[in-house]
Each structure stands twice: as C-alpha cells, then as structure tokens.
Amino acid sequence: MSVAKKVTINDVALVAGVSVSTVSLVLSGKGRISPATGQRVNEAVEQLGFVRNRQAASLRGGQSGVIGLIVRDLTSPFYAELTAGLTEALEAQGRMVFLLHGGREADQLLSRLDMLLTQGVDGVIIAGASGVGSELCERAAQKGVPLVFASRASYLDEADTLRPDNMQAAQMLTEHLIRRGHQKIAWLGGKSSSLTRAERVGGYCSTLIKYGLPFHSEWVVECESSQKKAAEAMGALLRSNPTISAVICYNDIIAMGAWFGLIRAGRQSGEGGVETFFDQQVALGAFADVGENALDDLPIVWATTPAREMGYTLADRIMQRIEKSDVQAGHQIVSARLVTVK
Amino acid sequence: MSVAKKVTINDVALVAGVSVSTVSLVLSGKGRISPATGQRVNEAVEQLGFVRNRQAASLRGGQSGVIGLIVRDLTSPFYAELTAGLTEALEAQGRMVFLLHGGREADQLLSRLDMLLTQGVDGVIIAGASGVGSELCERAAQKGVPLVFASRASYLDEADTLRPDNMQAAQMLTEHLIRRGHQKIAWLGGKSSSLTRAERVGGYCSTLIKYGLPFHSEWVVECESSQKKAAEAMGALLRSNPTISAVICYNDIIAMGAWFGLIRAGRQSGEGGVETFFDQQVALGAFADVGENALDDLPIVWATTPAREMGYTLADRIMQRIEKSDVQAGHQIVSARLVTVK
DNA sequence: TTGAAAGCGGTACCAA
DNA sequence: TTGGTACCGCTTTCAA
C-alpha cells in the first residue's frame, strides 16, 4: 500500500468549494459559519479523510494541546498511577502528554525541560523533583509556559506544588491504632534521608504526643525496603522491646517483611485490638501507594495515597494555569485514605 | 517576570550577521559552512538563549523526533517498566515519547492513533493490544507512519510485533524444578481466558511431558490474583494432592499467597530439593514482571520477564522502521531470565 | 560558502 | 458570513 498524499485544508477547501479560511473556521468552531457551509466542509473532511495537523496549527499561535510530563521514576507504583491519572484526564479533553523521565540532577532536569519547550508544549509538570526549582521555574517563565510540581513530600517553596498529605496520613494511621487500644506503637522502615518518611514520622510522633503516649526514638527504626531486612529488623525490635503492641510500616514491602518477622517471633498480627490479645500479638499499620487490593491476606491497616486522584488534580491545575495566566502559584495537598482489609 | 519575546533564527541571524539559511545550516550541521561563520552563529545562539522550535522544523518536512506510545495499562508493573525502558532509550537519542493510554476497544484505539497522527509522530507503538490490528495498521500505513505492537502474548499475525517468550520462561522454570528433583509439579493462578497464562501453561506442560513426568489437569488450578484466594487454593490443592512437591505460580501475588498457604499447612517451601525434605516441604517457582528484588525473603525461583529490555528493543525496532522503510514486519521474541533469591 | 525566496499546513486579521 | 493573504519558525532548493 502506497503512502497516500497527505490531504490538507487546501484539498478540503477545494472539494467543499470554499476558501481555506472558511475551512479553518469550521474546524475550530470559531466564527459564525452558515450551517450549509459547515455541512459541506464536514462532508469534504469526511470524504478525504482529512486530519488536522496540530503542529502547523500551534505554530501560528494557538495552543499545541500538549502537556509535558517529567517523571523521576515511572517504575514506582506511585508515579505510574499518577501518570495514568494525568494522561487519562488530559486525553478526555483531547490533549496529550509528552513523557520524559527526569534525571535527579538539576541540569539534567533543565535539559529535559528544554526538550519540552522546544516542542512547544502548553505546560509542564515535573513529578518527583527535589529542591531544584528556581532555575527551572525561571526557564519556563521565560517562555511563558506554566510549570507545576508534583511530589511525595514538600521540597519547593517558591513553586506551584501538589503533594500528598503525608502528615495527615500518618496521623490517621496512628490514631486508628490508638483507638484500637494500642499505646506502645513503633515505626519501621524508610531511610532517614527521605523527606516523605520525615513527614510521616512527624505525623506519627505528633499523634502519640497528642494522646499523651510515649515516644521513644529507639522505637523508630530505619530499614531499607527489603522483606528480609524488614523481617530481621522487626525481630530485633520486638526482642528488645517486648511490650510494643503495634508497628507502623513505611511501605508495603516493609509491611510484608514485618509480617514475616512476626510469624517467626510467633506474634502474628491481629486486628483485634490489644485488649483481647494483651500484648501477645502485634498489630500492623502501613502506607501504600495504591490500593493494594492484592495484598488482602494480611491483617494490616493501610493508609493509601491517592496517586490517581493526584493525577486528575494535576490535570486541572495545569489547565487552569494555562488558561488563566493570573492563577497564583501555591501549594495544594491531597489527603490519604484509610483502608482496612477485611 | 515578563515573558521574553521568543527568539527565532531570525534574531540569531541578525546578531551573527548572517542569513537565516546559514543559521539553519549551522544548526543542522548540513552544508559546508566556514568555521568562522559557524563560530559566530553559535555564539549568537548562546548569547540569545535560542532554542530551536521542532514543530516548525518538522513542519517543513523533517522528522518530528517524536514516537507515539499507546499503553493499555500503565499501572501494571510490566508496562510501566517497558515504558520506562522505551523512553529512556529514545531520550538518549534526543527523541521523545507521546504517551496515551489506550482503550480496549478497536475504535478507541483508532481514535488514539489519530491523535498521534495528528501530532505528526514519526512512529507509533501500541503496547498491550489484543487482536484489533488490521484497521490500525492500515490507517498508519496510509500516513506512512510505522507501527509496532508490543504485548505479553502473541495476538497479532499480520503486524510487527514484540513480545516476551512466555513458553520459554515456563519451560525454564519447570526444568529448574525438575532438575531439583521434583516430579509432581502443580500450577497455580491466572484466569483461563488469559493468553499469557495459556502460553505459560503450555511451556510447563510440554516440559513435564518432555521429561516423562505426569501431567494432571487437576494440578492446574485457576485462581484470581489475590493473596487470600491463592492461599486458600494452595491449601485445597495440597490437601487433595499431598504428594505434590512443587508449585509454579502465575505471578508474584499468587506466589505470596501460595507461601502463606504453605505456612498454614506447615509445609514451608525450601529450595533444598526434594531429596532432603521428601515431600514434606513444597518448592515454589513463579513468574515476575520485573526483578522483584524487594521480595527477597521467600525461597522462590523467579522467571522474570525483561520488560525494560523490551522497551529498549522496541526503541531499536521502531527507529529501524522509521529510518529504513523497507524493513520487513515480523515477530520478535524476548527471553526471560531465571532469578534465584539467595 | 552564503543568501534569497518559496514553501510546510494552518490561523487570523481585514475586506468584501 | 466568507474570502484574501500575511504570517508562524524553520528547511531547502537554487543562485550568487
């Protein structure tokens, strides 16, 4: 099959017996065109199988209908879900996203941004940046392209930012356990360099204090995200602090590991609250990026970050910025939900 | 900060004291330009902070440097990884990816393809399509845009396709268990409607037969991807077939569930081979989408599908198709690897 | 080696 | 309500 000669508005105009400007007007729905003409044009479009070339369209001045997205790590379920949400929302509006995976370093990010600017995007979203905002903002502003950041923790001060409410999530989780009767609640997982973790630990800590419960720094255990390591750390924690009755896990992997640790220690988790089991059994709470509905065999209370909704919200936000250039940059926070596996 | 007037090649030409054509030549490295002129132009570019508008560039005839990618489900680790690999490879060449998430229905997919064609992409990749190829191929061919499919199983006959070698993966896994001394090997998980599963079960089955081992249809258990369900199914399976000494799990969730099932049945898995444990313990093998290095606490043999490599391969393939239009469409298969957690 | 000018496919302003 | 036409930013002959 040979490549068909591309059909342009000129062809359409010719077939419809009108001028190119008329075709353009019909296409964009602007200007008042008579129904009859509109009809004729549309028929010609149909007949010729014409598809409008957006590159050319945006060249003259219009929008490209394209949003650039730079993601740090698409492999992480959180960002995958966020990306899915964003593209879904944008596609529903007939827009598209350019996907780039961003480097960690500022200049890498800058070069990615330039690629997007080069392509004439209407707006840019950077997901998972960490405190390298000002140059980027400047560059984008220079081009008149709105820039929005999305991340897991609050890094940037000066920019338009969307992020999950890690503190609230941790508070919710902690409070849930407290309501269940737990008083000695420990923390397992995450690296101390993680800002997300810092915020979560903050929420955990503040809730303990709020309820007048003890907060020991030895009860906050660092641990890399490996089941094996988590299981070991769990064992060690319980051995040195046998009275701990609940543990909050930094993520799903830690949670699985913690559970294995419990099994080995013969202290399987139960959702039953401390009053029934005294402190024989240990309850588990954990953070999850997405609805971990597959992990349904563990009696764990999950605090899920609504990554998909964040994607939707991002779509709204960037479109606002694009349409009304006077929208103030600011921070926006998305709340977590509690999910109890039954 | 006010939006700086965009700088074009005209500005550059003006500053450098040359014509726009010269600037264009310098930019694209074509035509023989004197070092001195090149120097001057580059300085002007630097000074003005000029970035070339690719839209305009591709409008005139060149390539856009953009590949369209339609993914069925970015949320699945397999496709997330594949997407990451693809964008990584493409970005390294200065190209970019348009990301769309594709619907299941043929016409949805077709409209997505049109969006991409509208934007003037150089090529299109559809990941996770299932047997709706011909119209799509036609449409793309009409526009002269190469189209490549990537999926988890072999659906399409007529198109350029890349997919993992599910059979080989299953054969490898099964053979590994057989070499370990297992003779009664069961299968757990997946829905019978899944083509991927069908291929894997085929590999499992053929290997059993090849080694003269028994193949019972009751040993092939369907199960949805839930830990709880998998644990229950595992228990039931072992109760009615106590001599089974190894189980191959359809994915990581099933594997975790299966392991819980083993624990409850007191038949924890070991990698030790049947000769040591007789059939007291049950060995576990499983398929995983990515290197599940986080799942390091279970003695499970994993067959991992190299999703990332598939992304790289896809990048190569589409670029070949773009550069040499005479490349024959065909099927390409990517092998799995065995990973033993130590 | 460099410059002038004609597009690429549309849009948008101004006339008609 | 339509048509004419000057662009958008860049590439690419064709001359100079």
mmCIF file of C-alpha atoms in Angstrom, chain A:
data_model
loop_
_atom_site.group_PDB
_atom_site.id
_atom_site.type_symbol
_atom_site.label_atom_id
_atom_site.label_comp_id
_atom_site.label_asym_id
_atom_site.label_seq_id
_atom_site.Cartn_x
_atom_site.Cartn_y
_atom_site.Cartn_z
ATOM 1 C CA MET A 1 0.000 0.000 0.000
ATOM 2 C CA SER A 2 1.469 3.273 -1.034
ATOM 3 C CA VAL A 3 1.545 6.290 1.196
ATOM 4 C CA ALA A 4 -1.410 8.483 0.354
ATOM 5 C CA LYS A 5 -0.600 12.062 -0.448
ATOM 6 C CA LYS A 6 -1.425 13.966 2.694
ATOM 7 C CA VAL A 7 -4.630 15.871 2.495
ATOM 8 C CA THR A 8 -4.553 19.461 3.722
ATOM 9 C CA ILE A 9 -7.139 22.129 4.301
ATOM 10 C CA ASN A 10 -6.485 23.258 0.764
ATOM 11 C CA ASP A 11 -7.808 19.983 -0.566
ATOM 12 C CA VAL A 12 -10.771 20.213 1.731
ATOM 13 C CA ALA A 13 -11.437 23.781 0.643
ATOM 14 C CA LEU A 14 -11.244 22.749 -2.963
ATOM 15 C CA VAL A 15 -13.649 19.866 -2.584
ATOM 16 C CA ALA A 16 -16.055 21.866 -0.444
ATOM 17 C CA GLY A 17 -15.834 24.777 -2.821
ATOM 18 C CA VAL A 18 -14.916 27.260 -0.111
ATOM 19 C CA SER A 19 -11.773 29.049 0.995
ATOM 20 C CA VAL A 20 -9.191 27.766 3.398
ATOM 21 C CA SER A 21 -10.141 30.344 5.976
ATOM 22 C CA THR A 22 -13.645 29.019 5.996
ATOM 23 C CA VAL A 23 -12.402 25.504 6.474
ATOM 24 C CA SER A 24 -10.233 26.668 9.321
ATOM 25 C CA LEU A 25 -13.163 28.393 10.951
ATOM 26 C CA VAL A 26 -15.334 25.327 10.654
ATOM 27 C CA LEU A 27 -12.584 23.172 12.078
ATOM 28 C CA SER A 28 -12.023 25.311 15.123
ATOM 29 C CA GLY A 29 -15.702 26.128 15.572
ATOM 30 C CA LYS A 30 -14.926 29.801 15.722
ATOM 31 C CA GLY A 31 -16.655 32.496 13.726
ATOM 32 C CA ARG A 32 -20.234 32.174 12.641
ATOM 33 C CA ILE A 33 -20.491 29.951 9.608
ATOM 34 C CA SER A 34 -23.723 29.037 7.951
ATOM 35 C CA PRO A 35 -24.965 25.506 8.639
ATOM 36 C CA ALA A 36 -24.934 24.749 4.956
ATOM 37 C CA THR A 37 -21.274 25.632 4.560
ATOM 38 C CA GLY A 38 -20.352 23.818 7.726
ATOM 39 C CA GLN A 39 -22.108 20.779 6.364
ATOM 40 C CA ARG A 40 -20.287 20.909 3.075
ATOM 41 C CA VAL A 41 -16.922 21.315 4.738
ATOM 42 C CA ASN A 42 -17.506 18.469 7.125
ATOM 43 C CA GLU A 43 -18.519 16.239 4.275
ATOM 44 C CA ALA A 44 -15.361 17.082 2.417
ATOM 45 C CA VAL A 45 -13.322 16.374 5.548
ATOM 46 C CA GLU A 46 -15.017 13.039 5.920
ATOM 47 C CA GLN A 47 -14.664 12.145 2.293
ATOM 48 C CA LEU A 48 -10.996 12.997 2.097
ATOM 49 C CA GLY A 49 -10.134 11.540 5.487
ATOM 50 C CA PHE A 50 -8.576 14.793 6.484
ATOM 51 C CA VAL A 51 -6.842 15.060 9.843
ATOM 52 C CA ARG A 52 -5.742 18.434 11.089
ATOM 53 C CA ASN A 53 -2.034 18.906 11.622
ATOM 54 C CA ARG A 54 -1.675 20.337 15.089
ATOM 55 C CA GLN A 55 1.954 21.191 14.622
ATOM 56 C CA ALA A 56 1.091 23.651 11.942
ATOM 57 C CA ALA A 57 -1.867 24.892 13.919
ATOM 58 C CA SER A 58 0.107 25.651 17.023
ATOM 59 C CA LEU A 59 2.867 27.202 15.006
ATOM 60 C CA ARG A 60 0.787 30.196 14.138
ATOM 61 C CA GLY A 61 -0.035 30.979 17.715
ATOM 62 C CA GLY A 62 -2.590 28.600 19.076
ATOM 63 C CA GLN A 63 -2.021 26.036 21.764
ATOM 64 C CA SER A 64 -0.407 22.745 20.949
ATOM 65 C CA GLY A 65 -2.687 20.749 23.193
ATOM 66 C CA VAL A 66 0.332 19.067 24.663
ATOM 67 C CA ILE A 67 1.463 18.923 28.260
ATOM 68 C CA GLY A 68 4.980 17.863 29.096
ATOM 69 C CA LEU A 69 5.493 15.468 31.977
ATOM 70 C CA ILE A 70 8.851 14.735 33.509
ATOM 71 C CA VAL A 71 8.751 11.788 35.868
ATOM 72 C CA ARG A 72 11.583 10.741 38.086
ATOM 73 C CA ASP A 73 10.716 7.070 38.226
ATOM 74 C CA LEU A 74 7.872 5.607 36.283
ATOM 75 C CA THR A 75 8.662 2.249 37.781
ATOM 76 C CA SER A 76 7.391 3.327 41.159
ATOM 77 C CA PRO A 77 3.716 2.450 41.508
ATOM 78 C CA PHE A 78 3.016 5.879 42.905
ATOM 79 C CA TYR A 79 4.242 7.745 39.859
ATOM 80 C CA ALA A 80 2.879 5.176 37.445
ATOM 81 C CA GLU A 81 -0.551 5.653 38.936
ATOM 82 C CA LEU A 82 -0.189 9.417 38.952
ATOM 83 C CA THR A 83 0.885 9.392 35.331
ATOM 84 C CA ALA A 84 -2.029 7.185 34.381
ATOM 85 C CA GLY A 85 -4.429 9.560 36.110
ATOM 86 C CA LEU A 86 -2.932 12.580 34.452
ATOM 87 C CA THR A 87 -2.964 11.208 30.937
ATOM 88 C CA GLU A 88 -6.458 9.889 31.414
ATOM 89 C CA ALA A 89 -7.775 13.288 32.458
ATOM 90 C CA LEU A 90 -5.898 15.115 29.747
ATOM 91 C CA GLU A 91 -6.919 12.734 26.994
ATOM 92 C CA ALA A 92 -10.527 13.224 27.931
ATOM 93 C CA GLN A 93 -10.017 16.848 26.946
ATOM 94 C CA GLY A 94 -8.353 15.924 23.689
ATOM 95 C CA ARG A 95 -4.945 16.816 24.996
ATOM 96 C CA MET A 96 -1.837 14.714 25.117
ATOM 97 C CA VAL A 97 1.208 14.300 27.270
ATOM 98 C CA PHE A 98 4.835 14.169 26.409
ATOM 99 C CA LEU A 99 6.532 11.751 28.730
ATOM 100 C CA LEU A 100 10.125 12.214 29.741
ATOM 101 C CA HIS A 101 11.853 10.506 32.566
ATOM 102 C CA GLY A 102 13.742 13.056 34.534
ATOM 103 C CA GLY A 103 17.185 12.817 35.955
ATOM 104 C CA ARG A 104 17.984 13.599 39.507
ATOM 105 C CA GLU A 105 20.411 16.399 38.815
ATOM 106 C CA ALA A 106 19.285 19.925 38.188
ATOM 107 C CA ASP A 107 20.973 20.300 34.824
ATOM 108 C CA GLN A 108 19.548 17.032 33.568
ATOM 109 C CA LEU A 109 16.138 18.241 34.521
ATOM 110 C CA LEU A 110 16.842 21.509 32.818
ATOM 111 C CA SER A 111 17.789 19.829 29.578
ATOM 112 C CA ARG A 112 14.600 17.766 29.718
ATOM 113 C CA LEU A 113 12.631 20.915 30.231
ATOM 114 C CA ASP A 114 14.327 22.420 27.220
ATOM 115 C CA MET A 115 13.342 19.444 25.114
ATOM 116 C CA LEU A 116 9.748 20.077 26.064
ATOM 117 C CA LEU A 117 9.951 23.794 25.487
ATOM 118 C CA THR A 118 11.487 23.067 22.113
ATOM 119 C CA GLN A 119 8.474 21.013 21.212
ATOM 120 C CA GLY A 120 6.150 23.822 22.111
ATOM 121 C CA VAL A 121 4.212 22.348 24.993
ATOM 122 C CA ASP A 122 1.470 24.382 26.649
ATOM 123 C CA GLY A 123 2.562 23.466 30.147
ATOM 124 C CA VAL A 124 4.980 21.296 32.059
ATOM 125 C CA ILE A 125 4.587 19.052 35.052
ATOM 126 C CA ILE A 126 7.539 17.735 36.967
ATOM 127 C CA ALA A 127 6.823 14.746 39.149
ATOM 128 C CA GLY A 128 9.310 13.814 41.797
ATOM 129 C CA ALA A 129 11.671 16.745 41.730
ATOM 130 C CA SER A 130 13.585 17.629 44.814
ATOM 131 C CA GLY A 131 14.511 21.156 45.531
ATOM 132 C CA VAL A 132 15.958 22.315 42.247
ATOM 133 C CA GLY A 133 13.117 24.515 41.311
ATOM 134 C CA SER A 134 14.216 28.071 40.840
ATOM 135 C CA GLU A 135 16.221 27.740 37.626
ATOM 136 C CA LEU A 136 13.538 25.565 36.135
ATOM 137 C CA CYS A 137 10.804 27.983 37.059
ATOM 138 C CA GLU A 138 12.768 30.807 35.567
ATOM 139 C CA ARG A 139 13.357 29.000 32.325
ATOM 140 C CA ALA A 140 9.716 28.072 31.961
ATOM 141 C CA ALA A 141 8.504 31.513 32.928
ATOM 142 C CA GLN A 142 10.801 33.000 30.353
ATOM 143 C CA LYS A 143 8.990 31.013 27.726
ATOM 144 C CA GLY A 144 5.640 31.768 29.250
ATOM 145 C CA VAL A 145 4.964 28.117 29.958
ATOM 146 C CA PRO A 146 3.310 27.261 33.257
ATOM 147 C CA LEU A 147 5.154 24.776 35.443
ATOM 148 C CA VAL A 148 3.674 22.624 38.180
ATOM 149 C CA PHE A 149 5.464 20.273 40.527
ATOM 150 C CA ALA A 150 4.131 17.080 41.984
ATOM 151 C CA SER A 151 5.986 15.137 44.577
ATOM 152 C CA ARG A 152 5.733 12.903 47.554
ATOM 153 C CA ALA A 153 6.938 15.463 50.018
ATOM 154 C CA SER A 154 7.255 19.216 50.238
ATOM 155 C CA TYR A 155 10.502 20.341 48.722
ATOM 156 C CA LEU A 156 9.866 23.547 46.928
ATOM 157 C CA ASP A 157 8.753 26.779 48.407
ATOM 158 C CA GLU A 158 8.521 29.134 45.536
ATOM 159 C CA ALA A 159 6.723 26.956 43.032
ATOM 160 C CA ASP A 160 3.308 25.615 42.249
ATOM 161 C CA THR A 161 3.213 22.306 44.001
ATOM 162 C CA LEU A 162 0.939 19.362 44.531
ATOM 163 C CA ARG A 163 1.708 16.680 47.027
ATOM 164 C CA PRO A 164 0.145 14.070 49.290
ATOM 165 C CA ASP A 165 -0.537 14.946 52.877
ATOM 166 C CA ASN A 166 1.963 12.616 54.469
ATOM 167 C CA MET A 167 1.448 14.019 57.922
ATOM 168 C CA GLN A 168 -2.274 13.589 57.807
ATOM 169 C CA ALA A 169 -1.844 10.052 56.529
ATOM 170 C CA ALA A 170 0.459 9.176 59.393
ATOM 171 C CA GLN A 171 -1.798 10.840 61.908
ATOM 172 C CA MET A 172 -4.781 8.919 60.639
ATOM 173 C CA LEU A 173 -2.937 5.646 60.805
ATOM 174 C CA THR A 174 -1.554 6.305 64.253
ATOM 175 C CA GLU A 175 -4.865 7.471 65.578
ATOM 176 C CA HIS A 176 -6.530 4.365 64.226
ATOM 177 C CA LEU A 177 -4.154 2.162 66.147
ATOM 178 C CA ILE A 178 -4.547 4.229 69.294
ATOM 179 C CA ARG A 179 -8.305 3.946 69.076
ATOM 180 C CA ARG A 180 -7.820 0.222 68.850
ATOM 181 C CA GLY A 181 -6.246 0.415 72.266
ATOM 182 C CA HIS A 182 -2.573 0.409 71.361
ATOM 183 C CA GLN A 183 -0.283 2.550 73.436
ATOM 184 C CA LYS A 184 3.137 1.369 72.515
ATOM 185 C CA ILE A 185 3.466 1.941 68.841
ATOM 186 C CA ALA A 186 6.729 1.642 66.947
ATOM 187 C CA TRP A 187 7.850 2.738 63.487
ATOM 188 C CA LEU A 188 9.630 0.549 60.974
ATOM 189 C CA GLY A 189 11.217 1.362 57.670
ATOM 190 C CA GLY A 190 12.449 4.054 55.368
ATOM 191 C CA LYS A 191 15.728 5.847 55.239
ATOM 192 C CA SER A 192 16.218 8.854 57.446
ATOM 193 C CA SER A 193 17.244 10.893 54.427
ATOM 194 C CA SER A 194 13.772 10.547 52.940
ATOM 195 C CA LEU A 195 11.626 13.624 53.260
ATOM 196 C CA THR A 196 8.463 11.621 52.806
ATOM 197 C CA ARG A 197 9.452 9.481 55.724
ATOM 198 C CA ALA A 198 10.310 12.529 57.772
ATOM 199 C CA GLU A 199 6.843 13.927 57.265
ATOM 200 C CA ARG A 200 5.191 10.642 58.072
ATOM 201 C CA VAL A 201 7.258 10.092 61.176
ATOM 202 C CA GLY A 202 6.313 13.626 62.138
ATOM 203 C CA GLY A 203 2.642 12.795 61.905
ATOM 204 C CA TYR A 204 3.146 9.604 63.865
ATOM 205 C CA CYS A 205 5.116 11.350 66.545
ATOM 206 C CA SER A 206 2.763 14.284 66.927
ATOM 207 C CA THR A 207 -0.217 11.984 67.265
ATOM 208 C CA LEU A 208 1.441 9.967 70.003
ATOM 209 C CA ILE A 209 2.186 13.132 71.885
ATOM 210 C CA LYS A 210 -1.283 14.482 71.308
ATOM 211 C CA TYR A 211 -2.675 11.393 73.002
ATOM 212 C CA GLY A 212 -0.139 11.549 75.785
ATOM 213 C CA LEU A 213 1.521 8.347 74.688
ATOM 214 C CA PRO A 214 5.208 7.547 74.981
ATOM 215 C CA PHE A 215 7.506 8.339 72.090
ATOM 216 C CA HIS A 216 10.874 6.651 72.144
ATOM 217 C CA SER A 217 13.421 7.332 69.497
ATOM 218 C CA GLU A 218 14.561 3.701 69.722
ATOM 219 C CA TRP A 219 11.119 2.733 68.539
ATOM 220 C CA VAL A 220 11.697 4.450 65.255
ATOM 221 C CA VAL A 221 13.709 2.020 63.189
ATOM 222 C CA GLU A 222 15.349 2.764 59.892
ATOM 223 C CA CYS A 223 15.303 -0.053 57.368
ATOM 224 C CA GLU A 224 15.786 -0.420 53.667
ATOM 225 C CA SER A 225 12.906 -1.680 51.590
ATOM 226 C CA SER A 226 13.605 -5.372 51.570
ATOM 227 C CA GLN A 227 11.439 -8.039 53.087
ATOM 228 C CA LYS A 228 14.373 -9.859 54.507
ATOM 229 C CA LYS A 229 15.805 -6.785 56.178
ATOM 230 C CA ALA A 230 12.416 -5.745 57.454
ATOM 231 C CA ALA A 231 11.764 -9.175 58.930
ATOM 232 C CA GLU A 232 15.087 -9.088 60.721
ATOM 233 C CA ALA A 233 14.584 -5.556 61.969
ATOM 234 C CA MET A 234 11.147 -6.489 63.214
ATOM 235 C CA GLY A 235 12.512 -9.412 65.130
ATOM 236 C CA ALA A 236 15.216 -7.316 66.720
ATOM 237 C CA LEU A 237 12.788 -4.568 67.613
ATOM 238 C CA LEU A 238 10.400 -6.897 69.390
ATOM 239 C CA ARG A 239 13.169 -8.708 71.170
ATOM 240 C CA SER A 240 14.481 -5.538 72.753
ATOM 241 C CA ASN A 241 11.057 -4.006 73.266
ATOM 242 C CA PRO A 242 8.649 -6.832 74.015
ATOM 243 C CA THR A 243 5.874 -4.510 75.130
ATOM 244 C CA ILE A 244 5.392 -2.924 71.734
ATOM 245 C CA SER A 245 1.905 -3.826 70.567
ATOM 246 C CA ALA A 246 1.698 -2.131 67.193
ATOM 247 C CA VAL A 247 4.065 -1.200 64.391
ATOM 248 C CA ILE A 248 3.628 1.278 61.581
ATOM 249 C CA CYS A 249 5.427 0.249 58.405
ATOM 250 C CA TYR A 250 6.840 2.675 55.886
ATOM 251 C CA ASN A 251 5.556 0.837 52.834
ATOM 252 C CA ASP A 252 4.139 -2.406 51.541
ATOM 253 C CA ILE A 253 7.424 -4.226 51.296
ATOM 254 C CA ILE A 254 8.342 -3.354 54.842
ATOM 255 C CA ALA A 255 4.887 -4.451 55.886
ATOM 256 C CA MET A 256 5.281 -7.857 54.294
ATOM 257 C CA GLY A 257 8.670 -8.256 55.840
ATOM 258 C CA ALA A 258 7.378 -7.159 59.217
ATOM 259 C CA TRP A 259 4.692 -9.760 58.993
ATOM 260 C CA PHE A 260 7.192 -12.477 58.297
ATOM 261 C CA GLY A 261 9.131 -11.218 61.270
ATOM 262 C CA LEU A 262 6.039 -11.556 63.414
ATOM 263 C CA ILE A 263 5.382 -15.051 62.198
ATOM 264 C CA ARG A 264 8.879 -16.082 63.143
ATOM 265 C CA ALA A 265 8.535 -14.449 66.502
ATOM 266 C CA GLY A 266 5.207 -16.203 66.946
ATOM 267 C CA ARG A 267 3.449 -12.915 67.384
ATOM 268 C CA GLN A 268 1.214 -12.777 64.372
ATOM 269 C CA SER A 269 -0.617 -9.596 63.835
ATOM 270 C CA GLY A 270 -4.278 -9.332 64.523
ATOM 271 C CA GLU A 271 -6.712 -6.544 64.005
ATOM 272 C CA GLY A 272 -8.413 -7.490 67.247
ATOM 273 C CA GLY A 273 -7.037 -4.743 69.405
ATOM 274 C CA VAL A 274 -4.810 -5.089 72.389
ATOM 275 C CA GLU A 275 -7.474 -5.777 74.952
ATOM 276 C CA THR A 276 -8.111 -9.225 73.564
ATOM 277 C CA PHE A 277 -4.592 -10.341 72.987
ATOM 278 C CA PHE A 278 -2.818 -8.377 75.674
ATOM 279 C CA ASP A 279 0.424 -7.847 74.093
ATOM 280 C CA GLN A 280 0.821 -11.262 72.728
ATOM 281 C CA GLN A 281 0.063 -10.184 69.225
ATOM 282 C CA VAL A 282 1.256 -7.172 67.364
ATOM 283 C CA ALA A 283 -0.902 -5.027 65.105
ATOM 284 C CA LEU A 284 0.431 -3.670 61.837
ATOM 285 C CA GLY A 285 -0.312 -0.462 60.003
ATOM 286 C CA ALA A 286 1.321 0.594 56.771
ATOM 287 C CA PHE A 287 1.464 3.119 53.986
ATOM 288 C CA ALA A 288 0.650 2.027 50.476
ATOM 289 C CA ASP A 289 0.990 3.845 47.219
ATOM 290 C CA VAL A 290 -2.063 2.496 45.562
ATOM 291 C CA GLY A 291 -4.996 0.416 46.558
ATOM 292 C CA GLU A 292 -3.068 -2.700 47.364
ATOM 293 C CA ASN A 293 -6.123 -4.806 46.983
ATOM 294 C CA ALA A 294 -3.958 -7.704 46.012
ATOM 295 C CA LEU A 295 -2.369 -7.751 49.445
ATOM 296 C CA ASP A 296 -5.529 -8.945 51.060
ATOM 297 C CA ASP A 297 -4.255 -11.767 53.165
ATOM 298 C CA LEU A 298 -2.577 -9.658 55.798
ATOM 299 C CA PRO A 299 -4.416 -8.067 58.697
ATOM 300 C CA ILE A 300 -2.888 -4.684 58.061
ATOM 301 C CA VAL A 301 -4.433 -1.247 58.142
ATOM 302 C CA TRP A 302 -3.349 0.690 55.071
ATOM 303 C CA ALA A 303 -3.082 4.397 54.544
ATOM 304 C CA THR A 304 -3.239 4.795 50.788
ATOM 305 C CA THR A 305 -2.023 7.805 48.924
ATOM 306 C CA PRO A 306 -4.483 8.687 46.200
ATOM 307 C CA ALA A 307 -1.973 8.816 43.393
ATOM 308 C CA ARG A 308 -4.562 8.593 40.650
ATOM 309 C CA GLU A 309 -6.565 11.490 42.057
ATOM 310 C CA MET A 310 -3.369 13.443 42.252
ATOM 311 C CA GLY A 311 -3.078 12.895 38.523
ATOM 312 C CA TYR A 312 -6.563 14.265 37.963
ATOM 313 C CA THR A 313 -5.891 17.240 40.192
ATOM 314 C CA LEU A 314 -2.675 17.915 38.359
ATOM 315 C CA ALA A 315 -4.536 17.988 35.073
ATOM 316 C CA ASP A 316 -6.954 20.544 36.461
ATOM 317 C CA ARG A 317 -4.225 22.627 37.946
ATOM 318 C CA ILE A 318 -2.075 22.846 34.845
ATOM 319 C CA MET A 319 -5.063 23.639 32.669
ATOM 320 C CA GLN A 320 -6.027 26.448 34.996
ATOM 321 C CA ARG A 321 -2.560 27.836 34.811
ATOM 322 C CA ILE A 322 -2.612 27.625 31.044
ATOM 323 C CA GLU A 323 -5.990 29.214 30.616
ATOM 324 C CA LYS A 324 -5.735 31.917 33.218
ATOM 325 C CA SER A 325 -2.222 33.156 33.490
ATOM 326 C CA ASP A 326 -3.104 35.081 36.608
ATOM 327 C CA VAL A 327 -3.646 31.980 38.722
ATOM 328 C CA GLN A 328 -1.472 32.221 41.755
ATOM 329 C CA ALA A 329 1.107 29.555 42.287
ATOM 330 C CA GLY A 330 0.644 27.775 45.541
ATOM 331 C CA HIS A 331 0.725 24.525 47.389
ATOM 332 C CA GLN A 332 -2.017 22.004 47.207
ATOM 333 C CA ILE A 333 -2.334 18.925 49.320
ATOM 334 C CA VAL A 334 -4.138 15.670 48.695
ATOM 335 C CA SER A 335 -5.357 13.587 51.605
ATOM 336 C CA ALA A 336 -4.825 9.913 52.174
ATOM 337 C CA ARG A 337 -7.476 7.321 52.908
ATOM 338 C CA LEU A 338 -7.545 4.523 55.404
ATOM 339 C CA VAL A 339 -8.212 1.039 54.123
ATOM 340 C CA THR A 340 -8.875 -1.832 56.434
ATOM 341 C CA VAL A 341 -8.594 -5.186 54.790
ATOM 342 C CA LYS A 342 -11.460 -7.350 55.766
#
